[in-house]
Amino acid sequence: MDSLISKENLNRFESIFGKTTQPIRLFQAPARINIIGEHVDYLGGTVLPAAINFAVQVYLRPNNSSIYKLHSVTYNQTVEFQKPLLPNPNAAWADYIAGVIVEIEKKGFLVPGFDLLVDGNIPQGSGLSSSAALEVVTGFAIKETFSFPISREEVAVIGQMAENLFVGTKCGIMDQFIISVGKKNDCISLNTDTLNYSYHHFDLGDYEFYLVNSNVKHSLKDSAYNKRRSECESALLKIQTKYPNFTQLYEVNLSEDDLNDCHLTTEERKRTNHVTSERERTKIVVDGLESGNFLDVGSALFQTHWSLSKDFEVSCPETDFIVDSLQSLGVTGARMIGGGFGGCVLVLDKKDHFSEIDEVLKKSYQQKFNLALDFYKFEISDGVKEIYI
C-alpha cells in the first residue's frame, strides 16, 4: 500500500479520533498464499505458505482510557467498546480485533484503551486470509505499542485463538503463522503439529505463480469449514480405537483393508483420503521447487485441487471450471486455495504463457457464470512489521 494512502489515512485518523500528544504508529501485515498442504493445518500436517504483497494496515494510538475506538475504512464504520468484550453482530470485522485483545489479556497483560483505524487492499473473500492478517497486525501493533514481551510466534497463536474462540471459526495456525514470520522471497515449511518451521528460498526461473480470483464467495464456507474439521476429528477417533498410536489424522498410513475395519462413514473416509494423500503431494512439491522440477510441482497442484473438490468437497462449480479450463489450456499447475467455496485459484505456469490465457479464460468464465475474473500478479514479501511515518 503506497504512501499516498498512508497519508490519507493519517488525516482520516485525526479527523475521526482527534489530535493528541500521543504518537500514531502504523503497522502492516501481508496476505498469504499456501503452495501446498491445504486443509491439513488443523490436522497436524505440513504446509508450505508464503506472505505476499497485499496488506492490511492499522494505525494505533493509546487514548489513556479503558475504551477501544475503532474505524474501518473498508466498511466506513466506527465502533466503540469496552470490557467485558463481546461479539458485535453489527460490526463483524471488529470481532477479530476484540478477540485478539481478549487472548492477549489471557496471557496476563492488561491492554489499555486505544484508537485504531484499519484499511487494506486484500480482496475480501478471496481466500488470501484478510481476517488472519487483521488478527496478526492487531496483535503485533498492541504488543509493540505497549511493549509486551510477546514473540512473533506467540502473536500467531493469539490470532488463531481469537478466530477459534471469539469469532467462532475453527481455523488452523497456518495463516497467522506465515503472516507473523514471513520473509521476502522465501516460503516456509511449517509442521503444524510442533510449530517447527524452516525457510525455503527457491528460484522459479522462467516460471511464475499468479492468482485468479473467481469473485464468488459462497455463504456455506464457515459452516462447512467447521463441519469438515469435525468430520476429520471423528474419523481420527474411530481410527484410534484400533490404532491408538496415531495422534493426528495426517499421520495415518493404513492400507485400504485396515481403513475399512475402522468403520468410517463415507464422508469420514473421503476426508481421510484427502488429508493422507496430501502428505505425499507436499513432499513432491517441496522437492520439485528446490530441484527446479516444476512439472512435478504443477502435477501435484492439479491433484490437490481435485482431491479438495472430490474428497474434501470444499470447491465449487466456479473454481472447478477455472482449474479445468487452465488444465485444458496447458498451464503447468493450478489449484484452489483457502477455505474454499470460492475465492482464488493459485496458478504455476511459464511466464510467457499468461498472455495466451487471460482473455480466453475471462471470456469463457463470463459466458458460463456471468462473472468477471481478476488476475493478480504478486511478490513474496515480509511478514508483519511497523511502517515508520
JSON list of C-alpha atoms in Angstrom, two decimals, residues 89 128 146 179 187 226 240 266 309:
[
{"chain": "A", "resi": 89, "resn": "PRO", "atom": "CA", "xyz": [-23.36, -8.51, 15.38]},
{"chain": "A", "resi": 128, "resn": "LEU", "atom": "CA", "xyz": [-5.90, -14.80, 0.85]},
{"chain": "A", "resi": 146, "resn": "PHE", "atom": "CA", "xyz": [2.58, -1.32, 24.88]},
{"chain": "A", "resi": 179, "resn": "ILE", "atom": "CA", "xyz": [1.81, -13.67, 8.27]},
{"chain": "A", "resi": 187, "resn": "CYS", "atom": "CA", "xyz": [8.26, -19.57, 1.84]},
{"chain": "A", "resi": 226, "resn": "ASN", "atom": "CA", "xyz": [-16.23, -26.32, 10.86]},
{"chain": "A", "resi": 240, "resn": "GLN", "atom": "CA", "xyz": [-7.59, -44.51, 17.22]},
{"chain": "A", "resi": 266, "resn": "THR", "atom": "CA", "xyz": [-18.44, -42.24, 3.54]},
{"chain": "A", "resi": 309, "resn": "SER", "atom": "CA", "xyz": [-13.04, -30.90, -4.85]}
]
